[in-house]
mmCIF file of C-alpha atoms and ligand atoms in Angstrom:
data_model
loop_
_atom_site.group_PDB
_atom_site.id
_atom_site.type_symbol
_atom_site.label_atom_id
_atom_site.label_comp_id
_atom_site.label_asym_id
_atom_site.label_seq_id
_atom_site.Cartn_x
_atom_site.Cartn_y
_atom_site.Cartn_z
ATOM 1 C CA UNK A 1 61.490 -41.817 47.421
ATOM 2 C CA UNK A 2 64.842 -39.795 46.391
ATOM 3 C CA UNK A 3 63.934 -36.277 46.794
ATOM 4 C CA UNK A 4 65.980 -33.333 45.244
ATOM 5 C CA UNK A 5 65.178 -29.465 45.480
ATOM 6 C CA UNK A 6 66.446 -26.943 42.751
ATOM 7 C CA UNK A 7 66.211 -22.906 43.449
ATOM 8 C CA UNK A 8 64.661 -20.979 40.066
ATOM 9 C CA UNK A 9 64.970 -17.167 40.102
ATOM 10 C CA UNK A 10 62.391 -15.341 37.616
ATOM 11 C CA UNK A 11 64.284 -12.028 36.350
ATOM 12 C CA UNK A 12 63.186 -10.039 33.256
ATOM 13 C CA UNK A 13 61.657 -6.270 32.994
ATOM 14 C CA UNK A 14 58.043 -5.956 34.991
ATOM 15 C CA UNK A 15 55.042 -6.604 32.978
ATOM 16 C CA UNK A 16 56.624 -9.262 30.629
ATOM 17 C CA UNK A 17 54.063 -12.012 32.178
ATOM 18 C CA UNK A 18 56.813 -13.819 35.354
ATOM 19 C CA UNK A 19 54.147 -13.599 37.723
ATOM 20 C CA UNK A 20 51.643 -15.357 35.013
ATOM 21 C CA UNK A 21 54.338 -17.715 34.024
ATOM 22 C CA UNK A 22 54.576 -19.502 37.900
ATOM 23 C CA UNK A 23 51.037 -19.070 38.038
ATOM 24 C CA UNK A 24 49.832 -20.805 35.388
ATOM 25 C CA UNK A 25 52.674 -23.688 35.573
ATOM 26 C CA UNK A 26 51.332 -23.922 39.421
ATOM 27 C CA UNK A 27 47.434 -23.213 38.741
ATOM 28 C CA UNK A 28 45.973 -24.654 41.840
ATOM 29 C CA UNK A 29 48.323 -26.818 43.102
ATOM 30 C CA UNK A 30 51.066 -24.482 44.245
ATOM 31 C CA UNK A 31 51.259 -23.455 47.803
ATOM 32 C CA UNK A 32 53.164 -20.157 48.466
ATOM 33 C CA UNK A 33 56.322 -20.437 51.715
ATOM 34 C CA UNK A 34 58.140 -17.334 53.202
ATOM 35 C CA UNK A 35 61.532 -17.540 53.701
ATOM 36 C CA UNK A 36 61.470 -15.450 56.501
ATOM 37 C CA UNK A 37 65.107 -15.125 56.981
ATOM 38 C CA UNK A 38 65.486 -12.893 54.138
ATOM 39 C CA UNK A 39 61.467 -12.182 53.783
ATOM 40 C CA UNK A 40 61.042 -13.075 49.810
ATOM 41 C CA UNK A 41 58.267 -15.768 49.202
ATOM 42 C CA UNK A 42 58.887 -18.522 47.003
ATOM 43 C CA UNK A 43 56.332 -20.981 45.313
ATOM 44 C CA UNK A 44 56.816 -24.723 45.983
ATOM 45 C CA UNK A 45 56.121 -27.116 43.370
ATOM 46 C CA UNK A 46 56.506 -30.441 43.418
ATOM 47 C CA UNK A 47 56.813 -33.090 40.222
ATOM 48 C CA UNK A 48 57.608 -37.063 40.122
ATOM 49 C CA UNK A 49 60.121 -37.857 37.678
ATOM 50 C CA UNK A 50 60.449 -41.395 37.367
ATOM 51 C CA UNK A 51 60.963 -42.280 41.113
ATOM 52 C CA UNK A 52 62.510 -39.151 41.888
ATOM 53 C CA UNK A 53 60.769 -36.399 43.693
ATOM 54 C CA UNK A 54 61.732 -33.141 42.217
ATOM 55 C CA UNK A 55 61.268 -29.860 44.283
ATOM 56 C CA UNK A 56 61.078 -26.651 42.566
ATOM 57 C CA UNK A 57 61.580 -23.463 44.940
ATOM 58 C CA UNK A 58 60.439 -20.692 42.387
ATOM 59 C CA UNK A 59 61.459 -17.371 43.179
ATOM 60 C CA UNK A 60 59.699 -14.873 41.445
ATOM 61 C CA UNK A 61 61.425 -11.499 42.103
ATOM 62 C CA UNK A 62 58.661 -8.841 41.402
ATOM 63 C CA UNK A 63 59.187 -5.505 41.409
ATOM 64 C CA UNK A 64 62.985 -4.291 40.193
ATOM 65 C CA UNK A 65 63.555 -1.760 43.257
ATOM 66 C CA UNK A 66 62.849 -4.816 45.527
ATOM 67 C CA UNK A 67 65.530 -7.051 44.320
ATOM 68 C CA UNK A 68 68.364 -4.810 44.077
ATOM 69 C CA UNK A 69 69.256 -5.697 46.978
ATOM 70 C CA UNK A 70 68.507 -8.758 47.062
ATOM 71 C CA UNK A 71 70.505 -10.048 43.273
ATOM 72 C CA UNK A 72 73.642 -11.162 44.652
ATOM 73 C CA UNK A 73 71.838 -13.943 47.346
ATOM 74 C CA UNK A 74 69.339 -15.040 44.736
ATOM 75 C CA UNK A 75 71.976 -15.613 41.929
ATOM 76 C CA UNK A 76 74.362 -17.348 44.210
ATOM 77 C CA UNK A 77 71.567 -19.905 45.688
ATOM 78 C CA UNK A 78 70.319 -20.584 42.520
ATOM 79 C CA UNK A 79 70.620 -23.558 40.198
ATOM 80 C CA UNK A 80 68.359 -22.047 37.285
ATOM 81 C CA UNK A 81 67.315 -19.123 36.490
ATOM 82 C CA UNK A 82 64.102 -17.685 34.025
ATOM 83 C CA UNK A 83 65.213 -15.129 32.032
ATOM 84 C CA UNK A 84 61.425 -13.603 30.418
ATOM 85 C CA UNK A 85 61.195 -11.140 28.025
ATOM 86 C CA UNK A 86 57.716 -9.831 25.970
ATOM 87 C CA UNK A 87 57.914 -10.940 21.896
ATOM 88 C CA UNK A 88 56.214 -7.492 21.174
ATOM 89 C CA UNK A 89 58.638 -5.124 23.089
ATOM 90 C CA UNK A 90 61.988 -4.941 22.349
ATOM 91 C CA UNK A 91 63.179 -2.834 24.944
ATOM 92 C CA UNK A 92 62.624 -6.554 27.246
ATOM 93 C CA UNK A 93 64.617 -8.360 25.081
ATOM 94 C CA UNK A 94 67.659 -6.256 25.477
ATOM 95 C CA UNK A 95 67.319 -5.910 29.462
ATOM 96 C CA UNK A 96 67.171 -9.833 29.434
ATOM 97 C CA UNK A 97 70.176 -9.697 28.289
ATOM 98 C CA UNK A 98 71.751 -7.575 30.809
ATOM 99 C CA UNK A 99 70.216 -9.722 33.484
ATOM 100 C CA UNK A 100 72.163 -12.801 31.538
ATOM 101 C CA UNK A 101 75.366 -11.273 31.673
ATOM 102 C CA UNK A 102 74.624 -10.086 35.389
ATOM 103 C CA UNK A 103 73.658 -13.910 36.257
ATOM 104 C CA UNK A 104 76.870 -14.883 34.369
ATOM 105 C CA UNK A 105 79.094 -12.637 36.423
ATOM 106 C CA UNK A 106 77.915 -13.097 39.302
ATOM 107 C CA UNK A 107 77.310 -17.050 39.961
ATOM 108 C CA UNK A 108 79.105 -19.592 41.640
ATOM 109 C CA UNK A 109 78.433 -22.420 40.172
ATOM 110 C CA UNK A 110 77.045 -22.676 36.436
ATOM 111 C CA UNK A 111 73.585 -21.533 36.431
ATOM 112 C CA UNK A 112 71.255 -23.442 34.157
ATOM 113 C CA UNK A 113 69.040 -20.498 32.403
ATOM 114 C CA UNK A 114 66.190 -20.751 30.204
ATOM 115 C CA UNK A 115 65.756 -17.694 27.985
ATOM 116 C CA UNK A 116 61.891 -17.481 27.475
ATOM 117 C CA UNK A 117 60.314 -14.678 24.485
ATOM 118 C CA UNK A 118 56.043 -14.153 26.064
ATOM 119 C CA UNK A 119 52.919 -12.971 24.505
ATOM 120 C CA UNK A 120 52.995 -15.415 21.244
ATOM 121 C CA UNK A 121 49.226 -15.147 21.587
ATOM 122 C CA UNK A 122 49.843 -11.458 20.266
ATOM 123 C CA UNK A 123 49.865 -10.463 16.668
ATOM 124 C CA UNK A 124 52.381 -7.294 17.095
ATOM 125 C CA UNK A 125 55.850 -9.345 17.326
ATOM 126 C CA UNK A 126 58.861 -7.175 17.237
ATOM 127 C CA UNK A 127 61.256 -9.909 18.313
ATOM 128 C CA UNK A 128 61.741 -12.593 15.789
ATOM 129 C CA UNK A 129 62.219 -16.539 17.203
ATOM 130 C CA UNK A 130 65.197 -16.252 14.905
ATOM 131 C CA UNK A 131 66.773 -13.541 16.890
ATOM 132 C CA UNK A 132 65.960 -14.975 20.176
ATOM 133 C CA UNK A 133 66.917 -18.337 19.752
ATOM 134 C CA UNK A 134 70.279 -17.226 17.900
ATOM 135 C CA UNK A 135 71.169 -15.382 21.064
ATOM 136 C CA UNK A 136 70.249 -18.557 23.119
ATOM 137 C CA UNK A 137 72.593 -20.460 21.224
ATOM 138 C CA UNK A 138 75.818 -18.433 21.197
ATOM 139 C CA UNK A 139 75.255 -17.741 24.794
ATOM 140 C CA UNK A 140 74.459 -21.884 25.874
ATOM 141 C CA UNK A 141 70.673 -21.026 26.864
ATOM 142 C CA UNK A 142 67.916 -22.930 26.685
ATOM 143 C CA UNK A 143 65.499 -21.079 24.826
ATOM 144 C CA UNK A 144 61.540 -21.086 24.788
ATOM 145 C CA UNK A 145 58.483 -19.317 23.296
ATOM 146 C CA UNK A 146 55.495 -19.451 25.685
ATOM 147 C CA UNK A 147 52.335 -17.493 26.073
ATOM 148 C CA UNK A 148 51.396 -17.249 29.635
ATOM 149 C CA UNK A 149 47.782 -16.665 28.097
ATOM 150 C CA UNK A 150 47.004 -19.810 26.381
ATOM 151 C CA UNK A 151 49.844 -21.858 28.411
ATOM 152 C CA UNK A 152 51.524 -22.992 25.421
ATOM 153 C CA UNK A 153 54.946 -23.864 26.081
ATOM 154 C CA UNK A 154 55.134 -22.962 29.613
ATOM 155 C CA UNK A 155 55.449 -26.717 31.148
ATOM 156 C CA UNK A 156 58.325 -27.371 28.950
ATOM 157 C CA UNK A 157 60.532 -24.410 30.687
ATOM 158 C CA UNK A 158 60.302 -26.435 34.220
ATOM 159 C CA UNK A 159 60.576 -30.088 32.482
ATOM 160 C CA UNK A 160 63.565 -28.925 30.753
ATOM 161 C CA UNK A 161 64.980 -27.335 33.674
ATOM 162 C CA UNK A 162 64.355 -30.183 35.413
ATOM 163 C CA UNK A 163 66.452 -32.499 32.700
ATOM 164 C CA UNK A 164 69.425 -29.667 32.595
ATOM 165 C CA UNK A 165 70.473 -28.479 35.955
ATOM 166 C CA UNK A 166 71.215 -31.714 37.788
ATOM 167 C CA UNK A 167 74.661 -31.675 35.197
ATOM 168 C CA UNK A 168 75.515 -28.568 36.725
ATOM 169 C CA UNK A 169 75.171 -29.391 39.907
HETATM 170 P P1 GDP B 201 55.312 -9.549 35.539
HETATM 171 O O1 GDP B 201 55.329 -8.119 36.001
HETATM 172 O O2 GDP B 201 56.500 -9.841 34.679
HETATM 173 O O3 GDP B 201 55.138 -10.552 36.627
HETATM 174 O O4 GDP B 201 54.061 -9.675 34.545
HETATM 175 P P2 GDP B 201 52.586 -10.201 34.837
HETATM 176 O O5 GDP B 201 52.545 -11.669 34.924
HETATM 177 O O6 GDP B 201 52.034 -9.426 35.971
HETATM 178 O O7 GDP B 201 51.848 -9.784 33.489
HETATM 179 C C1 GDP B 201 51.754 -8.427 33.065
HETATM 180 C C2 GDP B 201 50.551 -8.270 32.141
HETATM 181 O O8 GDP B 201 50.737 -9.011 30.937
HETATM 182 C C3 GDP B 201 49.248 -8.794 32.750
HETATM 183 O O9 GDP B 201 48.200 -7.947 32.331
HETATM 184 C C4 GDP B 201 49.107 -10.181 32.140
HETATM 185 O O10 GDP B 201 47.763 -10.581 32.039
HETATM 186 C C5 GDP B 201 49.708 -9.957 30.756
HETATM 187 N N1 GDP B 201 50.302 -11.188 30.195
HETATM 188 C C6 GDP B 201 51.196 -12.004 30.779
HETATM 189 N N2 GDP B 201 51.527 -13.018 29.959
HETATM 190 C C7 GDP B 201 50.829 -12.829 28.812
HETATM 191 C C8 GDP B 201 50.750 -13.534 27.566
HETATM 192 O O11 GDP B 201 51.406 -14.567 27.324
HETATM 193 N N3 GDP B 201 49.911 -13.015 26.619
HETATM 194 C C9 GDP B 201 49.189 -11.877 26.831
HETATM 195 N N4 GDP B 201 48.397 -11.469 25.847
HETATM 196 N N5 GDP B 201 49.245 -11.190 27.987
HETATM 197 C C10 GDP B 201 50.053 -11.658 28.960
#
């Protein structure tokens, strides 16, 4: 079977649910590597397409101080990026976009990025889908509303991922 791998890199402020994202797209089938050449750990997840075999490396970058460093190598290897911010702080919405235009500077090649607003399972909303998805749009993101909680939406960042970077790449 055709196999293809595609890096994702997980940026947003800590605490807006990354970690909870991967995990509950991966629940118990993910299995964690170490790439020990530059000692971040990745999860592995792979999904049959059609008769493809699609390989997602999922890099999620916890911890801001730890990938300072670290940015430049992640943007440059990576084919998509997950840009998270929480629905109920809007502090998170403004930092995502600073990582955007970081991501946008910095890459190589065009990254695919999925802009994704958390926490719709919470009542105190402070950033509209309006505003989010109007941002999306002028800046040619994908855009999503999930809640890492519930799961609702989160499959559809990775299937759509999955659709959208193999035409930049
Ligand atoms: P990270 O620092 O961005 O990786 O965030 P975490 O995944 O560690 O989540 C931070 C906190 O937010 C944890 O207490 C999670 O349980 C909680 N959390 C994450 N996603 C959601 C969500 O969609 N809804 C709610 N209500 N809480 C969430």
């Amino acid at each position: 079977m055709e196999s293809q791998t595609f890096k994702v890199i997980l940026l947003g402020d800590s605490s807006v649910g990354k970690s909870s994202i991967v995990i509950n797209f991966c629940e118990d089938t993910f299995s964690t590597s170490i790439e020990s050449t530059i000692g971040a750990a990745y999860i592995l997840k792979t999904i049959n397409n059609g008769n493809k075999e699609i390989k997602l490396q999922i890099w999620d970058t916890a911890g801001q101080e730890r990938y300072n460093s670290l940015t430049l190598l992640y943007f440059r290897s990576s084919q998509g990026a997950i840009v998270v911010y929480d629905i109920t702080d809007k502090t998170t919405f403004e930092r995502a976009k600073l990582w955007i235009r970081e991501i946008r500077e910095k890459e190589e090649q065009k990254t695919t990025i999925a802009l994704v607003g958390n926490k719709t399972d919470l009542k105190e909303r402070l950033v509209s889908t309006e505003r989010g998805s109007k941002y999306a749009k002028e800046e040619d993101l994908l855009f999503f509303e999930t809640s890492a909680k519930t799961g609702e939406g989160i499959s559809k960042i990775f299937l759509d991922l999955i659709k959208e970077m193999p035409k930049n790449n």
